[in-house]
Amino acid sequence: MTDAQNALGSTLRVWRDRLSPDEAGLPSGSGRRATGLRREELAALAGLSVDYVVRLEQGRARNPSEQVIASLARALHLDVAERDHLYRLAALLPPAPGRISSHLTPGVQRLITRLGDLPLAVFTADWTLVTWTPLWATLIGDPLEAPAAERNFVRATFLAPADRQWQVRSERGEDAVEAALVADLRAAQATYPDDPGLRRLITECRAASPRFAELWARGAVGTHDGDRKTIAHRVVGDLTLDCDVLTVAGTDLKVVVYTAAAHSPEADKLDFLRVTAIRAPAASPE
């Protein structure tokens, strides 16, 4: 099969070859012959099997899903124009304007790579978890062990059973965090009124959570910003950390990062968890 007949596969190979391991947050090593990513590295970054990546590149897998293409676009550090081109090569419509985006721009990808030693996660405008660092999974709990629906912070807060809620307490109290989260979601609704996923989330929470319905009825609009939070960890005990929420202009992605003051007991605990964390690239739920 020629490159013209297999435009999707040949483009994936070109983009895989141009992304260095360092840019992807992987160890480059001294014995590499290729400057770009290996197929198995791309597969790990995208949450796919190596066999499936091989079949995509060889043109034997013809109908990848939107989730697969979105995950490959993030793993390959594509910009928006390249992401949309990848969708079209897969005979899919690119994400429509006015919809909540889960795409990580190359700049955000580089930020995650540089801050990879911190407990950091990226959420969409409706608080759906997109990606996270190994230390985040070690500190908060591996998101892949939770049902996909509960990888949304709003659902996890208002709908998840108590034993599956995130073991994080705010200095401002649970009521304040819930109110801020709902106010933030209302702001997202104003920005993305036609997003079907956001509409479903709000409808589901209003119907299933009296507390969410009560807060929603207040009509407050705002943002869920930084805080001091205590994480109950089964190995090192409680850690009280600064939690900052950084918003990426133009995408409304939320970068949530936990930090501790230098030389504090919390910093020592984070150092211990950092050593024990699985050394893996930033994870994706897809």
mmCIF file of C-alpha atoms in Angstrom:
data_model
loop_
_atom_site.group_PDB
_atom_site.id
_atom_site.type_symbol
_atom_site.label_atom_id
_atom_site.label_comp_id
_atom_site.label_asym_id
_atom_site.label_seq_id
_atom_site.Cartn_x
_atom_site.Cartn_y
_atom_site.Cartn_z
ATOM 1 C CA MET A 1 0.000 0.000 0.000
ATOM 2 C CA THR A 2 1.423 3.374 -1.042
ATOM 3 C CA ASP A 3 1.566 6.419 1.216
ATOM 4 C CA ALA A 4 -1.160 8.044 -0.894
ATOM 5 C CA GLN A 5 -3.424 5.049 -0.312
ATOM 6 C CA ASN A 6 -2.605 5.008 3.389
ATOM 7 C CA ALA A 7 -2.468 8.700 4.253
ATOM 8 C CA LEU A 8 -3.480 8.137 7.879
ATOM 9 C CA GLY A 9 -0.763 5.555 8.522
ATOM 10 C CA SER A 10 1.998 7.445 6.745
ATOM 11 C CA THR A 11 1.113 10.673 8.574
ATOM 12 C CA LEU A 12 1.175 8.898 11.929
ATOM 13 C CA ARG A 13 4.651 7.564 11.125
ATOM 14 C CA VAL A 14 5.929 11.014 10.140
ATOM 15 C CA TRP A 15 4.564 12.604 13.316
ATOM 16 C CA ARG A 16 5.871 9.750 15.473
ATOM 17 C CA ASP A 17 9.334 10.134 13.960
ATOM 18 C CA ARG A 18 9.480 13.880 14.631
ATOM 19 C CA LEU A 19 8.581 13.701 18.365
ATOM 20 C CA SER A 20 11.629 13.072 20.527
ATOM 21 C CA PRO A 21 11.432 10.990 23.710
ATOM 22 C CA ASP A 22 12.526 14.028 25.733
ATOM 23 C CA GLU A 23 9.594 16.069 24.411
ATOM 24 C CA ALA A 24 7.240 13.222 25.247
ATOM 25 C CA GLY A 25 8.582 12.946 28.797
ATOM 26 C CA LEU A 26 10.359 9.644 28.177
ATOM 27 C CA PRO A 27 13.989 8.688 28.858
ATOM 28 C CA SER A 28 15.953 9.015 25.635
ATOM 29 C CA GLY A 29 18.710 6.516 26.481
ATOM 30 C CA SER A 30 22.047 6.190 24.723
ATOM 31 C CA GLY A 31 21.378 3.154 22.539
ATOM 32 C CA ARG A 32 18.546 4.542 20.414
ATOM 33 C CA ARG A 33 18.930 4.488 16.653
ATOM 34 C CA ALA A 34 15.713 6.408 15.919
ATOM 35 C CA THR A 35 15.348 10.020 17.018
ATOM 36 C CA GLY A 36 11.581 9.784 17.295
ATOM 37 C CA LEU A 37 9.210 7.607 19.295
ATOM 38 C CA ARG A 38 9.051 3.858 18.942
ATOM 39 C CA ARG A 39 5.666 2.328 18.199
ATOM 40 C CA GLU A 40 5.457 0.811 21.648
ATOM 41 C CA GLU A 41 6.149 4.231 23.202
ATOM 42 C CA LEU A 42 3.400 5.890 21.186
ATOM 43 C CA ALA A 43 1.052 3.054 22.118
ATOM 44 C CA ALA A 44 1.802 3.534 25.826
ATOM 45 C CA LEU A 45 1.345 7.305 25.634
ATOM 46 C CA ALA A 46 -1.969 6.938 23.801
ATOM 47 C CA GLY A 47 -3.279 4.069 25.911
ATOM 48 C CA LEU A 48 -3.471 1.723 22.917
ATOM 49 C CA SER A 49 -2.040 -1.699 22.153
ATOM 50 C CA VAL A 50 1.155 -1.879 20.114
ATOM 51 C CA ASP A 51 -0.575 -4.214 17.658
ATOM 52 C CA TYR A 52 -3.300 -1.622 17.045
ATOM 53 C CA VAL A 53 -0.747 1.140 16.382
ATOM 54 C CA VAL A 54 1.024 -1.180 13.920
ATOM 55 C CA ARG A 55 -2.244 -1.909 12.126
ATOM 56 C CA LEU A 56 -3.074 1.816 11.958
ATOM 57 C CA GLU A 57 0.305 2.656 10.456
ATOM 58 C CA GLN A 58 0.095 -0.205 7.965
ATOM 59 C CA GLY A 59 -3.432 0.751 6.911
ATOM 60 C CA ARG A 60 -4.997 -2.465 8.209
ATOM 61 C CA ALA A 61 -7.109 -0.664 10.835
ATOM 62 C CA ARG A 62 -9.426 1.556 8.838
ATOM 63 C CA ASN A 63 -12.006 2.941 11.260
ATOM 64 C CA PRO A 64 -10.420 4.347 14.437
ATOM 65 C CA SER A 65 -12.862 5.941 16.854
ATOM 66 C CA GLU A 66 -12.930 9.596 17.868
ATOM 67 C CA GLN A 67 -11.498 8.576 21.262
ATOM 68 C CA VAL A 68 -8.530 6.858 19.581
ATOM 69 C CA ILE A 69 -7.801 9.833 17.328
ATOM 70 C CA ALA A 70 -8.091 12.297 20.236
ATOM 71 C CA SER A 71 -5.699 10.184 22.288
ATOM 72 C CA LEU A 72 -3.189 9.911 19.419
ATOM 73 C CA ALA A 73 -3.363 13.673 18.856
ATOM 74 C CA ARG A 74 -2.496 14.291 22.504
ATOM 75 C CA ALA A 75 0.265 11.669 22.541
ATOM 76 C CA LEU A 76 1.847 13.138 19.388
ATOM 77 C CA HIS A 77 1.694 16.729 20.718
ATOM 78 C CA LEU A 78 -0.314 17.940 17.715
ATOM 79 C CA ASP A 79 -1.525 21.498 17.446
ATOM 80 C CA VAL A 80 -5.192 22.181 16.674
ATOM 81 C CA ALA A 81 -4.744 22.309 12.882
ATOM 82 C CA GLU A 82 -2.812 19.019 12.903
ATOM 83 C CA ARG A 83 -5.376 17.424 15.204
ATOM 84 C CA ASP A 84 -8.184 18.398 12.834
ATOM 85 C CA HIS A 85 -6.195 17.023 9.883
ATOM 86 C CA LEU A 86 -5.787 13.713 11.720
ATOM 87 C CA TYR A 87 -9.542 13.528 12.262
ATOM 88 C CA ARG A 88 -10.180 14.098 8.555
ATOM 89 C CA LEU A 89 -7.627 11.440 7.549
ATOM 90 C CA ALA A 90 -9.600 9.025 9.755
ATOM 91 C CA ALA A 91 -12.836 10.070 7.977
ATOM 92 C CA LEU A 92 -14.086 11.785 11.139
ATOM 93 C CA LEU A 93 -15.398 15.291 11.683
ATOM 94 C CA PRO A 94 -13.039 17.433 13.767
ATOM 95 C CA PRO A 95 -14.425 18.648 17.096
ATOM 96 C CA ALA A 96 -17.000 21.354 16.461
ATOM 97 C CA PRO A 97 -16.380 24.927 17.618
ATOM 98 C CA GLY A 98 -18.202 25.731 20.826
ATOM 99 C CA ARG A 99 -17.689 22.258 22.285
ATOM 100 C CA ILE A 100 -15.584 21.556 25.336
ATOM 101 C CA SER A 101 -12.134 20.487 24.197
ATOM 102 C CA SER A 102 -9.927 17.830 25.760
ATOM 103 C CA HIS A 103 -7.054 18.546 23.366
ATOM 104 C CA LEU A 104 -3.679 19.265 24.941
ATOM 105 C CA THR A 105 -1.718 21.807 22.936
ATOM 106 C CA PRO A 106 2.048 21.283 22.505
ATOM 107 C CA GLY A 107 2.648 24.059 25.045
ATOM 108 C CA VAL A 108 0.518 22.306 27.661
ATOM 109 C CA GLN A 109 2.251 19.025 26.865
ATOM 110 C CA ARG A 110 5.633 20.649 27.456
ATOM 111 C CA LEU A 111 4.369 22.114 30.726
ATOM 112 C CA ILE A 112 3.270 18.660 31.907
ATOM 113 C CA THR A 113 6.645 17.207 30.925
ATOM 114 C CA ARG A 114 8.583 19.927 32.781
ATOM 115 C CA LEU A 115 6.399 19.572 35.890
ATOM 116 C CA GLY A 116 6.238 15.784 35.706
ATOM 117 C CA ASP A 117 7.751 15.350 39.178
ATOM 118 C CA LEU A 118 4.774 17.110 40.768
ATOM 119 C CA PRO A 119 1.311 15.709 41.463
ATOM 120 C CA LEU A 120 -0.428 17.340 38.508
ATOM 121 C CA ALA A 121 -3.549 16.648 36.485
ATOM 122 C CA VAL A 122 -5.349 18.336 33.605
ATOM 123 C CA PHE A 123 -9.138 18.691 33.478
ATOM 124 C CA THR A 124 -11.492 19.977 30.796
ATOM 125 C CA ALA A 125 -13.885 22.890 31.365
ATOM 126 C CA ASP A 126 -16.503 20.482 32.780
ATOM 127 C CA TRP A 127 -13.919 18.918 35.149
ATOM 128 C CA THR A 128 -13.355 15.719 33.185
ATOM 129 C CA LEU A 129 -9.884 14.319 33.864
ATOM 130 C CA VAL A 130 -7.736 14.262 30.721
ATOM 131 C CA THR A 131 -4.257 13.301 31.888
ATOM 132 C CA TRP A 132 -2.155 13.076 35.037
ATOM 133 C CA THR A 133 1.397 12.489 36.246
ATOM 134 C CA PRO A 134 2.523 9.304 38.030
ATOM 135 C CA LEU A 135 2.848 11.213 41.315
ATOM 136 C CA TRP A 136 -0.773 12.379 41.034
ATOM 137 C CA ALA A 137 -1.870 8.738 40.773
ATOM 138 C CA THR A 138 0.334 7.801 43.734
ATOM 139 C CA LEU A 139 -0.971 10.660 45.860
ATOM 140 C CA ILE A 140 -4.682 10.751 44.955
ATOM 141 C CA GLY A 141 -5.183 7.206 43.670
ATOM 142 C CA ASP A 142 -4.901 5.746 40.186
ATOM 143 C CA PRO A 143 -7.782 7.198 38.123
ATOM 144 C CA LEU A 144 -7.757 4.115 35.880
ATOM 145 C CA GLU A 145 -9.026 2.068 38.813
ATOM 146 C CA ALA A 146 -12.236 4.137 38.936
ATOM 147 C CA PRO A 147 -15.170 3.860 36.517
ATOM 148 C CA ALA A 148 -14.779 6.234 33.584
ATOM 149 C CA ALA A 149 -17.746 8.368 34.694
ATOM 150 C CA GLU A 150 -16.085 9.016 38.047
ATOM 151 C CA ARG A 151 -13.042 10.535 36.365
ATOM 152 C CA ASN A 152 -15.132 13.675 36.255
ATOM 153 C CA PHE A 153 -14.595 15.730 39.437
ATOM 154 C CA VAL A 154 -18.219 16.881 39.525
ATOM 155 C CA ARG A 155 -19.598 13.340 39.299
ATOM 156 C CA ALA A 156 -17.022 12.099 41.805
ATOM 157 C CA THR A 157 -18.070 14.838 44.243
ATOM 158 C CA PHE A 158 -21.847 14.609 43.972
ATOM 159 C CA LEU A 159 -22.678 11.143 42.621
ATOM 160 C CA ALA A 160 -19.925 8.673 43.559
ATOM 161 C CA PRO A 161 -20.423 6.373 46.580
ATOM 162 C CA ALA A 162 -18.658 7.624 49.704
ATOM 163 C CA ASP A 163 -16.013 4.893 49.536
ATOM 164 C CA ARG A 164 -15.037 5.968 45.996
ATOM 165 C CA GLN A 165 -14.916 9.725 46.516
ATOM 166 C CA TRP A 166 -11.520 11.399 46.348
ATOM 167 C CA GLN A 167 -9.970 11.457 49.814
ATOM 168 C CA VAL A 168 -9.210 15.169 49.728
ATOM 169 C CA ARG A 169 -10.403 17.737 52.292
ATOM 170 C CA SER A 170 -10.374 21.497 51.820
ATOM 171 C CA GLU A 171 -9.487 24.009 54.522
ATOM 172 C CA ARG A 172 -12.572 25.922 53.420
ATOM 173 C CA GLY A 173 -14.815 22.956 54.131
ATOM 174 C CA GLU A 174 -16.779 20.575 51.930
ATOM 175 C CA ASP A 175 -19.714 22.974 51.464
ATOM 176 C CA ALA A 176 -17.476 25.725 50.103
ATOM 177 C CA VAL A 177 -15.802 23.398 47.601
ATOM 178 C CA GLU A 178 -19.142 22.045 46.387
ATOM 179 C CA ALA A 179 -20.524 25.561 45.948
ATOM 180 C CA ALA A 180 -17.423 26.703 44.064
ATOM 181 C CA LEU A 181 -17.537 23.645 41.816
ATOM 182 C CA VAL A 182 -21.172 24.209 40.863
ATOM 183 C CA ALA A 183 -20.566 27.927 40.274
ATOM 184 C CA ASP A 184 -17.625 27.003 38.032
ATOM 185 C CA LEU A 185 -19.808 24.568 36.084
ATOM 186 C CA ARG A 186 -22.433 27.270 35.522
ATOM 187 C CA ALA A 187 -19.708 29.508 34.089
ATOM 188 C CA ALA A 188 -18.748 26.652 31.738
ATOM 189 C CA GLN A 189 -22.382 26.333 30.658
ATOM 190 C CA ALA A 190 -22.413 30.010 29.662
ATOM 191 C CA THR A 191 -19.269 29.482 27.569
ATOM 192 C CA TYR A 192 -20.373 26.158 26.036
ATOM 193 C CA PRO A 193 -24.201 26.271 25.893
ATOM 194 C CA ASP A 194 -24.375 23.755 23.024
ATOM 195 C CA ASP A 195 -22.025 21.121 24.433
ATOM 196 C CA PRO A 196 -24.052 17.883 24.760
ATOM 197 C CA GLY A 197 -21.738 16.290 27.326
ATOM 198 C CA LEU A 198 -22.018 19.301 29.614
ATOM 199 C CA ARG A 199 -25.799 19.319 29.282
ATOM 200 C CA ARG A 200 -25.935 15.622 30.206
ATOM 201 C CA LEU A 201 -23.686 16.168 33.209
ATOM 202 C CA ILE A 202 -25.813 19.006 34.589
ATOM 203 C CA THR A 203 -29.084 17.152 33.965
ATOM 204 C CA GLU A 204 -27.767 13.974 35.590
ATOM 205 C CA CYS A 205 -26.450 15.767 38.665
ATOM 206 C CA ARG A 206 -29.598 17.841 39.160
ATOM 207 C CA ALA A 207 -31.729 14.703 38.996
ATOM 208 C CA ALA A 208 -29.564 12.456 41.189
ATOM 209 C CA SER A 209 -28.058 14.835 43.762
ATOM 210 C CA PRO A 210 -30.308 17.022 45.933
ATOM 211 C CA ARG A 211 -27.215 18.914 47.096
ATOM 212 C CA PHE A 212 -26.187 19.710 43.507
ATOM 213 C CA ALA A 213 -29.768 20.727 42.647
ATOM 214 C CA GLU A 214 -29.880 23.045 45.652
ATOM 215 C CA LEU A 215 -26.595 24.726 44.728
ATOM 216 C CA TRP A 216 -27.560 24.957 41.056
ATOM 217 C CA ALA A 217 -30.806 26.706 41.973
ATOM 218 C CA ARG A 218 -28.837 29.493 43.662
ATOM 219 C CA GLY A 219 -27.555 30.622 40.261
ATOM 220 C CA ALA A 220 -24.050 31.502 41.450
ATOM 221 C CA VAL A 221 -21.341 31.893 38.805
ATOM 222 C CA GLY A 222 -17.635 31.737 39.597
ATOM 223 C CA THR A 223 -14.460 29.697 39.391
ATOM 224 C CA HIS A 224 -12.971 26.920 41.490
ATOM 225 C CA ASP A 225 -9.581 28.391 42.306
ATOM 226 C CA GLY A 226 -6.626 27.579 44.532
ATOM 227 C CA ASP A 227 -6.974 26.139 48.012
ATOM 228 C CA ARG A 228 -5.147 24.337 50.827
ATOM 229 C CA LYS A 229 -6.118 20.695 50.846
ATOM 230 C CA THR A 230 -5.392 17.674 52.990
ATOM 231 C CA ILE A 231 -5.007 14.305 51.290
ATOM 232 C CA ALA A 232 -5.475 11.184 53.392
ATOM 233 C CA HIS A 233 -2.811 8.768 52.124
ATOM 234 C CA ARG A 234 -2.718 5.152 53.234
ATOM 235 C CA VAL A 235 1.111 5.021 53.397
ATOM 236 C CA VAL A 236 2.399 8.420 54.562
ATOM 237 C CA GLY A 237 -0.710 9.669 56.359
ATOM 238 C CA ASP A 238 -2.229 13.115 55.924
ATOM 239 C CA LEU A 239 -0.514 15.682 53.684
ATOM 240 C CA THR A 240 -1.676 19.307 53.695
ATOM 241 C CA LEU A 241 -0.637 20.892 50.404
ATOM 242 C CA ASP A 242 -1.205 24.023 48.373
ATOM 243 C CA CYS A 243 -3.542 23.283 45.471
ATOM 244 C CA ASP A 244 -3.419 25.684 42.531
ATOM 245 C CA VAL A 245 -5.721 25.671 39.510
ATOM 246 C CA LEU A 246 -4.198 27.190 36.365
ATOM 247 C CA THR A 247 -6.450 27.851 33.366
ATOM 248 C CA VAL A 248 -5.033 27.534 29.845
ATOM 249 C CA ALA A 249 -6.159 30.507 27.789
ATOM 250 C CA GLY A 250 -8.072 29.605 24.646
ATOM 251 C CA THR A 251 -8.948 26.079 25.764
ATOM 252 C CA ASP A 252 -10.356 26.431 29.313
ATOM 253 C CA LEU A 253 -8.268 23.428 30.344
ATOM 254 C CA LYS A 254 -7.588 23.406 34.076
ATOM 255 C CA VAL A 255 -4.118 22.394 35.261
ATOM 256 C CA VAL A 256 -4.375 21.328 38.915
ATOM 257 C CA VAL A 257 -1.097 20.992 40.798
ATOM 258 C CA TYR A 258 -0.230 20.214 44.418
ATOM 259 C CA THR A 259 2.939 21.629 46.009
ATOM 260 C CA ALA A 260 4.560 21.793 49.433
ATOM 261 C CA ALA A 261 6.918 24.322 50.993
ATOM 262 C CA ALA A 262 10.577 23.356 50.680
ATOM 263 C CA HIS A 263 12.019 21.329 53.588
ATOM 264 C CA SER A 264 8.588 20.875 55.176
ATOM 265 C CA PRO A 265 7.311 17.493 56.446
ATOM 266 C CA GLU A 266 4.880 17.485 53.502
ATOM 267 C CA ALA A 267 7.781 17.986 51.074
ATOM 268 C CA ASP A 268 9.551 15.008 52.641
ATOM 269 C CA LYS A 269 6.421 12.887 52.246
ATOM 270 C CA LEU A 270 6.084 13.935 48.595
ATOM 271 C CA ASP A 271 9.740 13.029 48.020
ATOM 272 C CA PHE A 272 9.090 9.570 49.450
ATOM 273 C CA LEU A 273 6.035 9.092 47.224
ATOM 274 C CA ARG A 274 7.974 10.393 44.234
ATOM 275 C CA VAL A 275 10.575 7.676 44.697
ATOM 276 C CA THR A 276 7.918 4.997 44.981
ATOM 277 C CA ALA A 277 5.796 6.308 42.100
ATOM 278 C CA ILE A 278 5.821 4.225 38.953
ATOM 279 C CA ARG A 279 8.135 5.874 36.460
ATOM 280 C CA ALA A 280 5.813 6.154 33.509
ATOM 281 C CA PRO A 281 4.738 8.879 31.080
ATOM 282 C CA ALA A 282 1.814 11.083 31.995
ATOM 283 C CA ALA A 283 -1.280 8.951 31.774
ATOM 284 C CA SER A 284 -4.468 9.306 29.793
ATOM 285 C CA PRO A 285 -7.818 7.677 30.520
ATOM 286 C CA GLU A 286 -8.303 6.632 26.932
#
